[in-house]
CSV table of C-alpha atoms and ligand atoms in Angstrom, one decimal:
chain,number,residue,atom,x,y,z
A,1,MET,CA,20.6,-22.1,7.9
A,2,PRO,CA,23.9,-19.8,9.0
A,3,VAL,CA,23.2,-16.9,11.1
A,4,LYS,CA,25.7,-13.6,10.3
A,5,PRO,CA,27.5,-11.7,12.2
A,6,TYR,CA,25.2,-8.2,11.4
A,7,ASN,CA,25.2,-5.4,12.5
A,8,ILE,CA,23.9,-1.8,11.6
A,9,GLU,CA,26.3,0.6,12.3
A,10,GLN,CA,26.6,1.7,8.9
A,11,SER,CA,22.4,2.6,9.5
A,12,ARG,CA,23.1,3.9,13.0
A,13,ALA,CA,26.1,6.5,12.2
A,14,LEU,CA,23.7,7.5,8.7
A,15,LEU,CA,20.5,8.2,10.8
A,16,LYS,CA,22.0,10.2,13.2
A,17,ARG,CA,24.1,12.3,10.1
A,18,SER,CA,20.5,12.6,8.5
A,19,ASP,CA,18.9,14.5,11.8
A,20,GLU,CA,21.1,17.8,11.4
A,21,LEU,CA,20.1,17.9,7.5
A,22,ILE,CA,16.6,16.8,7.2
A,23,VAL,CA,13.1,16.9,8.8
A,24,ARG,CA,12.2,14.1,11.0
A,25,GLY,CA,15.3,12.0,10.3
A,26,CYS,CA,14.8,10.8,6.4
A,27,GLN,CA,11.4,9.1,4.7
A,28,GLY,CA,9.2,9.4,7.3
A,29,HIS,CA,6.9,6.7,6.4
A,30,LYS,CA,9.9,4.7,7.4
A,31,ARG,CA,10.0,5.2,11.2
A,32,SER,CA,14.0,4.9,11.0
A,33,HIS,CA,14.4,6.0,14.6
A,34,GLU,CA,11.7,3.3,15.8
A,35,MET,CA,13.0,0.8,13.3
A,36,LEU,CA,16.7,1.5,14.4
A,37,ALA,CA,16.1,0.7,18.5
A,38,LEU,CA,13.7,-3.2,17.1
A,39,GLY,CA,17.3,-4.2,15.7
A,40,TYR,CA,16.1,-2.6,12.1
A,41,PRO,CA,18.1,-1.7,9.0
A,42,VAL,CA,17.2,1.8,8.0
A,43,PHE,CA,19.7,3.2,4.8
A,44,THR,CA,19.5,0.4,1.4
A,45,GLN,CA,22.2,0.5,-0.9
A,46,ARG,CA,20.5,-1.4,-3.7
A,47,ALA,CA,17.6,-3.5,-4.2
A,48,ALA,CA,17.5,-6.7,-6.7
A,49,GLY,CA,14.0,-9.0,-6.9
A,50,ALA,CA,12.6,-10.2,-4.3
A,51,ARG,CA,16.3,-8.8,-2.1
A,52,PHE,CA,18.4,-6.2,-0.9
A,53,TRP,CA,21.6,-4.8,0.6
A,54,ASP,CA,21.5,-2.5,3.1
A,55,VAL,CA,24.5,0.0,3.6
A,56,ASP,CA,26.5,-2.4,6.2
A,57,GLY,CA,26.3,-5.1,3.0
A,58,ASN,CA,24.2,-7.3,4.9
A,59,GLU,CA,22.1,-8.9,2.2
A,60,TYR,CA,17.6,-9.7,3.3
A,61,LEU,CA,15.2,-11.5,1.2
A,62,ASP,CA,12.1,-8.6,1.7
A,63,TYR,CA,8.9,-8.8,2.8
A,64,LEU,CA,7.7,-4.8,2.8
A,65,MET,CA,9.0,-4.3,-1.4
A,66,SER,CA,8.6,-0.5,0.0
A,67,PHE,CA,5.8,-0.3,1.8
A,68,GLY,CA,3.8,-2.5,-1.3
A,69,PRO,CA,5.3,-0.7,-5.0
A,70,ILE,CA,7.2,-3.2,-5.5
A,71,LEU,CA,5.2,-5.3,-6.8
A,72,LEU,CA,7.7,-7.2,-9.8
A,73,GLY,CA,10.9,-7.4,-8.1
A,74,TYR,CA,13.2,-4.9,-7.5
A,75,ASN,CA,14.9,-3.5,-10.7
A,76,ASP,CA,12.9,-5.2,-13.0
A,77,PRO,CA,14.7,-6.1,-16.1
A,78,VAL,CA,11.3,-5.8,-18.3
A,79,VAL,CA,10.1,-1.7,-16.3
A,80,ASN,CA,13.9,-0.8,-17.0
A,81,ALA,CA,13.6,-1.6,-20.2
A,82,ALA,CA,10.3,-0.3,-21.8
A,83,VAL,CA,11.6,2.5,-19.5
A,84,GLN,CA,14.4,3.3,-20.8
A,85,ARG,CA,12.9,3.2,-24.3
A,86,GLN,CA,10.9,5.6,-22.9
A,87,MET,CA,13.8,7.9,-22.0
A,88,GLN,CA,14.8,7.9,-24.8
A,89,GLU,CA,11.9,9.7,-26.0
A,90,GLY,CA,11.3,11.8,-23.2
A,91,ALA,CA,10.0,11.9,-19.0
A,92,ILE,CA,6.7,14.4,-19.2
A,93,TYR,CA,6.2,17.1,-22.9
A,94,SER,CA,4.0,20.5,-23.0
A,95,THR,CA,1.3,18.4,-24.2
A,96,ALA,CA,-0.4,15.4,-23.6
A,97,HIS,CA,0.8,12.1,-24.1
A,98,PRO,CA,-1.2,9.4,-26.2
A,99,LYS,CA,0.3,7.1,-23.5
A,100,GLU,CA,-2.3,8.5,-21.1
A,101,LEU,CA,-5.6,6.9,-23.2
A,102,GLU,CA,-3.7,3.7,-23.7
A,103,VAL,CA,-3.1,2.7,-20.7
A,104,ALA,CA,-6.7,5.2,-19.4
A,105,GLU,CA,-8.5,2.2,-22.4
A,106,MET,CA,-6.1,-0.8,-20.5
A,107,LEU,CA,-6.9,0.3,-17.0
A,108,ILE,CA,-11.7,0.7,-17.9
A,109,GLU,CA,-10.5,-3.2,-19.4
A,110,LEU,CA,-9.0,-4.4,-16.9
A,111,ILE,CA,-10.6,-3.7,-13.8
A,112,PRO,CA,-14.9,-3.0,-13.1
A,113,ALA,CA,-15.2,-0.3,-11.2
A,114,VAL,CA,-13.0,1.9,-13.4
A,115,GLU,CA,-15.1,3.1,-16.2
A,116,MET,CA,-13.7,6.7,-16.3
A,117,LEU,CA,-9.5,7.8,-14.5
A,118,GLY,CA,-7.6,11.0,-14.1
A,119,PHE,CA,-3.6,10.4,-13.7
A,120,LEU,CA,-2.1,11.6,-10.7
A,121,ILE,CA,1.5,11.6,-9.1
A,122,GLY,CA,1.3,9.0,-5.0
A,123,GLY,CA,-1.3,7.3,-2.8
A,124,SER,CA,-2.2,10.7,-1.0
A,125,ALA,CA,-3.3,13.1,-4.1
A,126,ALA,CA,-4.9,9.9,-5.4
A,127,THR,CA,-7.1,9.9,-2.2
A,128,SER,CA,-7.4,13.9,-2.0
A,129,ALA,CA,-8.7,14.1,-5.8
A,130,ALA,CA,-11.3,11.4,-4.9
A,131,VAL,CA,-12.7,13.9,-1.9
A,132,ARG,CA,-12.2,15.8,-3.8
A,133,LEU,CA,-14.7,14.9,-6.5
A,134,ALA,CA,-17.6,13.3,-4.0
A,135,ARG,CA,-17.7,16.9,-3.6
A,136,ALA,CA,-17.9,18.3,-5.4
A,137,TYR,CA,-20.3,16.0,-7.3
A,138,THR,CA,-22.4,15.4,-3.6
A,139,GLY,CA,-22.1,19.1,-3.0
A,140,ARG,CA,-21.4,18.8,0.9
A,141,ASP,CA,-18.3,19.3,2.7
A,142,LYS,CA,-18.0,16.5,5.8
A,143,VAL,CA,-15.9,13.4,5.0
A,144,ILE,CA,-15.9,10.1,7.2
A,145,ARG,CA,-12.9,8.0,6.9
A,146,SER,CA,-11.7,5.3,7.8
A,147,GLY,CA,-8.1,3.9,8.2
A,148,TYR,CA,-4.3,5.8,6.4
A,149,HIS,CA,-5.3,8.0,4.2
A,150,GLY,CA,-2.2,9.8,2.9
A,151,TRP,CA,-0.9,13.2,4.3
A,152,HIS,CA,-2.5,15.7,2.8
A,153,ASP,CA,-5.1,17.8,5.6
A,154,TRP,CA,-8.0,16.6,5.4
A,155,ALA,CA,-6.9,12.9,5.7
A,156,ARG,CA,-5.2,14.4,9.3
A,157,PRO,CA,-2.8,11.6,10.4
A,158,GLU,CA,-2.0,13.8,12.6
A,159,ASP,CA,-3.5,16.9,14.3
A,160,GLU,CA,0.2,19.1,13.8
A,161,GLY,CA,0.4,21.1,11.6
A,162,ALA,CA,-3.0,20.6,10.4
A,163,PRO,CA,-6.1,24.1,11.1
A,164,ALA,CA,-7.5,23.8,13.5
A,165,ILE,CA,-11.1,24.8,11.5
A,166,ILE,CA,-10.7,22.1,8.9
A,167,ALA,CA,-10.4,19.5,11.7
A,168,PRO,CA,-14.2,19.4,11.7
A,169,LEU,CA,-14.3,18.4,8.6
A,170,THR,CA,-13.3,15.2,9.0
A,171,LEU,CA,-14.9,11.9,11.3
A,172,GLU,CA,-13.6,8.2,11.3
A,173,VAL,CA,-15.0,5.9,12.4
A,174,PRO,CA,-13.6,2.1,13.0
A,175,TYR,CA,-12.9,0.0,10.3
A,176,GLY,CA,-15.5,-3.2,9.8
A,177,ASP,CA,-18.4,-1.9,12.3
A,178,LEU,CA,-20.9,-0.4,9.9
A,179,ASP,CA,-23.0,0.9,13.4
A,180,ALA,CA,-20.5,3.0,13.2
A,181,LEU,CA,-20.5,4.6,10.3
A,182,GLU,CA,-25.1,4.3,10.2
A,183,GLU,CA,-24.8,6.0,14.0
A,184,CYS,CA,-22.5,8.9,11.9
A,185,PHE,CA,-24.0,9.4,9.2
A,186,LYS,CA,-27.1,10.0,10.7
A,187,GLN,CA,-25.8,12.7,12.9
A,188,ARG,CA,-25.0,14.6,9.9
A,189,ASP,CA,-27.7,14.1,8.0
A,190,ASN,CA,-27.1,15.9,4.4
A,191,GLN,CA,-24.2,17.0,5.4
A,192,ILE,CA,-21.8,13.9,4.0
A,193,ALA,CA,-20.2,13.6,0.5
A,194,CYS,CA,-19.1,10.6,0.9
A,195,VAL,CA,-17.3,7.7,3.4
A,196,ILE,CA,-13.6,7.1,2.1
A,197,MET,CA,-12.6,3.3,3.7
A,198,GLU,CA,-9.1,0.8,2.9
A,199,THR,CA,-10.4,-2.4,2.2
A,200,ILE,CA,-8.4,-4.7,3.6
A,201,ARG,CA,-7.4,-4.1,7.7
A,202,GLY,CA,-5.8,-7.4,9.9
A,203,ASP,CA,-7.9,-10.0,9.3
A,204,GLY,CA,-10.4,-8.0,6.3
A,205,PRO,CA,-13.9,-7.3,6.1
A,206,PRO,CA,-16.0,-8.5,7.9
A,207,ALA,CA,-18.8,-10.5,5.7
A,208,GLY,CA,-20.8,-8.2,3.9
A,209,PHE,CA,-19.3,-5.0,5.1
A,210,LEU,CA,-18.1,-3.7,2.3
A,211,GLN,CA,-21.2,-3.9,0.6
A,212,GLY,CA,-22.8,-2.7,3.1
A,213,CYS,CA,-20.5,0.7,2.9
A,214,VAL,CA,-21.9,1.0,-0.5
A,215,ASP,CA,-25.5,0.8,0.5
A,216,MET,CA,-25.1,2.6,3.9
A,217,ALA,CA,-23.0,5.6,1.2
A,218,HIS,CA,-25.7,5.5,-1.5
A,219,ARG,CA,-29.3,5.7,1.4
A,220,TYR,CA,-27.5,8.7,3.2
A,221,GLY,CA,-27.2,10.5,-0.4
A,222,ALA,CA,-23.1,10.1,-0.3
A,223,LEU,CA,-20.5,8.4,-2.1
A,224,CYS,CA,-18.4,5.2,-1.2
A,225,ILE,CA,-14.8,5.5,-1.5
A,226,PHE,CA,-12.2,2.6,-2.2
A,227,ASP,CA,-9.0,3.5,-1.3
A,228,GLU,CA,-7.3,0.9,-2.5
A,229,ILE,CA,-3.4,1.8,-2.4
A,230,LYS,CA,-2.2,-1.1,-1.2
A,231,VAL,CA,-4.8,-3.8,-2.4
A,232,GLY,CA,-5.0,-2.9,-5.8
A,233,PHE,CA,-3.2,-5.1,-8.3
A,234,ARG,CA,-2.5,-7.5,-5.0
A,235,VAL,CA,-5.6,-9.3,-3.9
A,236,ALA,CA,-6.7,-8.6,-7.4
A,237,PHE,CA,-6.6,-5.9,-10.0
A,238,GLY,CA,-9.2,-4.4,-8.9
A,239,GLY,CA,-8.7,-4.7,-5.0
A,240,ALA,CA,-10.6,-5.9,-2.9
A,241,GLY,CA,-14.1,-4.5,-4.7
A,242,GLU,CA,-13.2,-6.3,-7.8
A,243,TYR,CA,-12.6,-9.5,-5.3
A,244,TYR,CA,-15.1,-9.2,-3.1
A,245,GLY,CA,-17.6,-8.3,-6.1
A,246,VAL,CA,-18.3,-5.3,-4.4
A,247,THR,CA,-18.6,-1.5,-6.9
A,248,PRO,CA,-17.6,1.5,-5.0
A,249,ASP,CA,-18.4,4.7,-6.9
A,250,LEU,CA,-14.7,5.8,-7.0
A,251,THR,CA,-11.4,4.0,-5.9
A,252,THR,CA,-7.6,4.9,-5.6
A,253,PHE,CA,-4.7,2.8,-6.9
A,254,GLY,CA,-1.5,3.8,-6.6
A,255,LYS,CA,1.3,1.5,-5.1
A,256,ALA,CA,2.2,-1.5,-6.8
A,257,CYS,CA,0.9,-1.1,-10.4
A,258,CYS,CA,3.7,1.4,-11.1
A,259,ASN,CA,6.7,-1.5,-9.7
A,260,GLY,CA,8.2,1.3,-7.6
A,261,TYR,CA,7.3,4.4,-10.1
A,262,PRO,CA,5.5,7.3,-8.1
A,263,GLY,CA,1.8,7.0,-10.7
A,264,SER,CA,-1.8,6.6,-9.0
A,265,PHE,CA,-4.7,7.5,-10.1
A,266,VAL,CA,-8.5,8.2,-9.1
A,267,ALA,CA,-10.6,6.9,-10.6
A,268,GLY,CA,-14.6,5.4,-11.2
A,269,ARG,CA,-18.2,5.6,-12.5
A,270,LYS,CA,-18.6,7.4,-16.0
A,271,GLU,CA,-22.0,8.7,-14.0
A,272,ILE,CA,-19.8,10.8,-11.4
A,273,LEU,CA,-16.6,11.4,-13.0
A,274,GLY,CA,-18.4,12.1,-16.2
A,275,SER,CA,-20.5,14.6,-14.9
A,276,GLN,CA,-20.0,18.6,-15.2
A,277,GLN,CA,-19.1,18.9,-11.3
A,278,CYS,CA,-16.2,16.2,-11.9
A,279,GLN,CA,-14.9,17.9,-14.9
A,280,SER,CA,-15.0,20.8,-14.2
A,281,THR,CA,-12.6,19.9,-10.9
A,282,TRP,CA,-9.2,21.1,-10.6
A,283,MET,CA,-6.9,17.6,-10.3
A,284,ALA,CA,-4.2,18.9,-11.9
A,285,ALA,CA,-0.3,19.0,-11.4
A,286,THR,CA,2.6,18.8,-13.2
A,287,PHE,CA,4.0,15.9,-13.1
A,288,HIS,CA,0.6,14.1,-12.9
A,289,CYS,CA,0.3,11.6,-16.7
A,290,ASP,CA,4.5,11.5,-16.3
A,291,LEU,CA,6.0,8.3,-19.0
A,292,PRO,CA,7.8,6.8,-17.2
A,293,SER,CA,4.6,5.6,-14.5
A,294,LEU,CA,2.7,5.1,-18.0
A,295,VAL,CA,4.5,3.1,-18.8
A,296,SER,CA,5.7,0.9,-16.0
A,297,ILE,CA,1.2,0.9,-15.3
A,298,GLU,CA,1.1,-1.1,-19.2
A,299,THR,CA,4.0,-3.3,-18.5
A,300,VAL,CA,3.4,-3.9,-15.4
A,301,ILE,CA,0.3,-5.3,-16.4
A,302,ASN,CA,1.9,-7.3,-18.9
A,303,GLU,CA,4.3,-8.4,-17.0
A,304,MET,CA,1.5,-9.8,-14.6
A,305,LYS,CA,-1.1,-11.6,-16.7
A,306,ARG,CA,1.6,-13.5,-18.7
A,307,ARG,CA,2.6,-14.8,-15.3
A,308,ASP,CA,-0.1,-15.3,-13.5
A,309,GLY,CA,0.8,-12.4,-11.0
A,310,ILE,CA,-2.4,-12.6,-8.2
A,311,ALA,CA,-2.9,-16.4,-8.3
A,312,TYR,CA,0.8,-16.5,-7.6
A,313,GLN,CA,0.9,-13.9,-4.7
A,314,TRP,CA,-2.1,-15.3,-3.1
A,315,LYS,CA,-0.3,-19.4,-3.3
A,316,ILE,CA,3.4,-18.3,-1.5
A,317,GLY,CA,1.2,-15.9,0.4
A,318,ASN,CA,-0.6,-18.7,1.6
A,319,ARG,CA,2.2,-20.8,1.9
A,320,LEU,CA,3.4,-18.3,4.1
A,321,ILE,CA,1.0,-17.8,6.8
A,322,GLU,CA,0.5,-21.7,7.0
A,323,GLY,CA,4.2,-22.2,8.2
A,324,VAL,CA,4.6,-19.2,9.6
A,325,ASN,CA,2.4,-19.7,11.3
A,326,GLY,CA,2.5,-22.8,12.5
A,327,VAL,CA,5.7,-23.1,13.8
A,328,CYS,CA,4.2,-20.2,16.2
A,329,GLU,CA,1.9,-22.3,17.7
A,330,LYS,CA,3.8,-25.0,17.8
A,331,ALA,CA,6.6,-23.6,20.1
A,332,GLY,CA,3.2,-21.9,22.1
A,333,LEU,CA,5.1,-18.3,20.6
A,334,GLY,CA,2.4,-14.5,20.2
A,335,TYR,CA,3.1,-14.0,16.8
A,336,ARG,CA,1.0,-14.6,14.0
A,337,LEU,CA,0.1,-13.2,10.5
A,338,THR,CA,-2.8,-13.1,9.5
A,339,GLY,CA,-4.8,-11.0,6.9
A,340,THR,CA,-4.4,-12.0,3.5
A,341,GLY,CA,-3.0,-14.2,1.4
A,342,PRO,CA,-1.1,-11.4,-1.2
A,343,MET,CA,-0.4,-9.4,1.7
A,344,PRO,CA,0.1,-11.0,5.3
A,345,THR,CA,-0.3,-8.6,8.2
A,346,PRO,CA,2.2,-9.3,12.1
A,347,VAL,CA,0.2,-9.4,15.0
A,348,MET,CA,1.9,-10.1,18.4
A,349,GLU,CA,0.3,-11.3,22.0
A,350,SER,CA,1.7,-7.4,24.0
A,351,GLU,CA,2.5,-9.9,27.0
A,352,ASP,CA,4.8,-11.5,24.0
A,353,LYS,CA,6.5,-9.0,22.6
A,354,ASP,CA,9.8,-9.3,23.6
A,355,ARG,CA,10.4,-13.0,22.3
A,356,CYS,CA,8.7,-11.8,19.3
A,357,ILE,CA,11.1,-8.9,18.5
A,358,ALA,CA,13.7,-11.2,19.6
A,359,MET,CA,12.7,-13.5,16.9
A,360,LEU,CA,12.3,-11.6,14.2
A,361,GLN,CA,15.7,-10.0,15.0
A,362,GLY,CA,16.9,-13.4,14.8
A,363,CYS,CA,15.4,-13.8,11.0
A,364,LEU,CA,17.2,-10.3,10.1
A,365,ALA,CA,20.4,-11.5,10.8
A,366,ARG,CA,19.9,-14.9,8.7
A,367,GLY,CA,18.8,-12.4,5.8
A,368,PHE,CA,15.3,-12.4,6.4
A,369,TYR,CA,13.2,-9.2,6.6
A,370,LEU,CA,10.1,-9.2,8.4
A,371,HIS,CA,9.0,-5.6,9.8
A,372,PRO,CA,7.5,-6.0,13.2
A,373,SER,CA,3.6,-3.8,12.6
A,374,HIS,CA,3.1,-3.2,9.2
A,375,PRO,CA,0.9,-5.5,6.5
A,376,MET,CA,3.8,-7.4,4.4
A,377,PHE,CA,3.8,-7.6,0.8
A,378,LEU,CA,4.7,-10.6,-1.6
A,379,SER,CA,6.2,-10.0,-5.1
A,380,LEU,CA,7.0,-12.5,-8.3
A,381,SER,CA,10.4,-12.4,-7.4
A,382,HIS,CA,9.7,-14.1,-4.6
A,383,THR,CA,10.0,-18.0,-5.1
A,384,GLU,CA,8.7,-21.2,-3.8
A,385,GLU,CA,12.3,-22.6,-1.9
A,386,ASP,CA,12.1,-18.6,-0.7
A,387,ILE,CA,9.2,-18.9,1.0
A,388,GLU,CA,10.3,-22.6,3.1
A,389,ASN,CA,13.6,-21.3,3.5
A,390,THR,CA,11.4,-18.1,5.4
A,391,ILE,CA,9.4,-20.6,7.6
A,392,ALA,CA,13.1,-22.5,8.5
A,393,ALA,CA,14.4,-19.3,9.0
A,394,VAL,CA,12.1,-18.6,11.8
A,395,GLN,CA,11.7,-22.0,13.1
A,396,GLU,CA,15.1,-21.9,14.3
A,397,SER,CA,15.2,-18.3,15.2
A,398,ILE,CA,12.5,-19.1,17.9
A,399,ALA,CA,15.1,-22.1,18.7
A,400,ASP,CA,17.9,-19.0,19.9
A,401,LEU,CA,15.6,-17.4,22.4
B,501,PLP,C1,-4.3,2.5,2.4
B,501,PLP,C2,-3.3,4.2,1.1
B,501,PLP,N1,-3.7,5.3,0.8
B,501,PLP,C3,-2.8,6.2,0.9
B,501,PLP,C4,-1.9,6.3,1.1
B,501,PLP,C5,-1.0,7.3,0.9
B,501,PLP,O1,-0.1,7.0,0.2
B,501,PLP,P1,1.6,7.5,-0.2
B,501,PLP,O2,2.6,7.6,0.6
B,501,PLP,O3,2.0,7.4,-1.4
B,501,PLP,O4,0.5,9.4,-0.7
B,501,PLP,C6,-1.1,4.8,1.8
B,501,PLP,C7,0.4,5.5,2.1
B,501,PLP,O5,0.9,4.3,3.1
B,501,PLP,C8,-1.2,4.3,2.4
B,501,PLP,O6,-2.0,2.9,2.5
């Protein structure tokens, strides 16, 4: 596979300019400075299918897919056509639109844990809504979290700027540790409104963990929220809850359900969401139920069913994990993909980190964008040949070390 002359000078120049204009230098989620320092491009010009072109004209097969939202592929013609049809009639209105009901009915029929739902914009809004609903339903204030749930104050990704006075309301437990969770509940009996957790991290949940969380929350009079923002529409339409056969009280969805549009939703048991407490909880905003997002959810569901998209993600993801791990193991490189097929998650042995990064840079030069640390995502636009070419690129990049 040819190694192209490869530079990211335009990316570098634009980032320098953005530091003067934009707080934290462009879209914070994308961690542009860290990525540039590792030799990754940080500005994209355009994308199509499973590929994107950076501002320096380099083409990459993408394994990050915008951090998860792109499921069918970038610039998907079916989604584009559906959204364009809708745009001829408008994006938002002064009143509700019947599409809200149609998409709600589709989701209720599709996902076992969805009996009622509310549409929002962005994953952080969905997790914040879920926490607010749980507080309203239980009449309690404290929240146990496990994982990343967005940028709002309660979720506390960083302390800077978040009011210290509310810090004691959010407690954190490590993923996969039921003993730690029980300890947290015990110490604050009758105060915990809910536990909210990312359902799949790293290698995925230990056996019985997700059901254990639901059962424990109920024993302590709290609700259990599954945050499936990354996982929903990937391991199963209903995320890990559906895949492992566990029903939480509430679930949050976003990212992949809209193929690049910003819609999200919070869903759950009718007994909870239909209660007087939840019905009187404010979770409204101007852009909720925007028609482009609703139409894209509808189109994504139809296309995923038609193309057996969940099974396809598992198939190509499992092959990627097996192939990449095989060549790395054979070559003695401390890089592995762990996790579930639809979300291969990279891990590097810390003592071999420099060689792992050099291998990833070799992949970039060959046109393959493999993220150094974030869970990766596949799309229906990745072909089986793309996967084989990626495995070959990893092998060649190791040979270059
Ligand atoms: C598990 C999880 N929950 C919530 C969020 C927040 O979503 P958003 O960035 O769309 O606000 C993210 C974003 O990465 C996420 O991965």
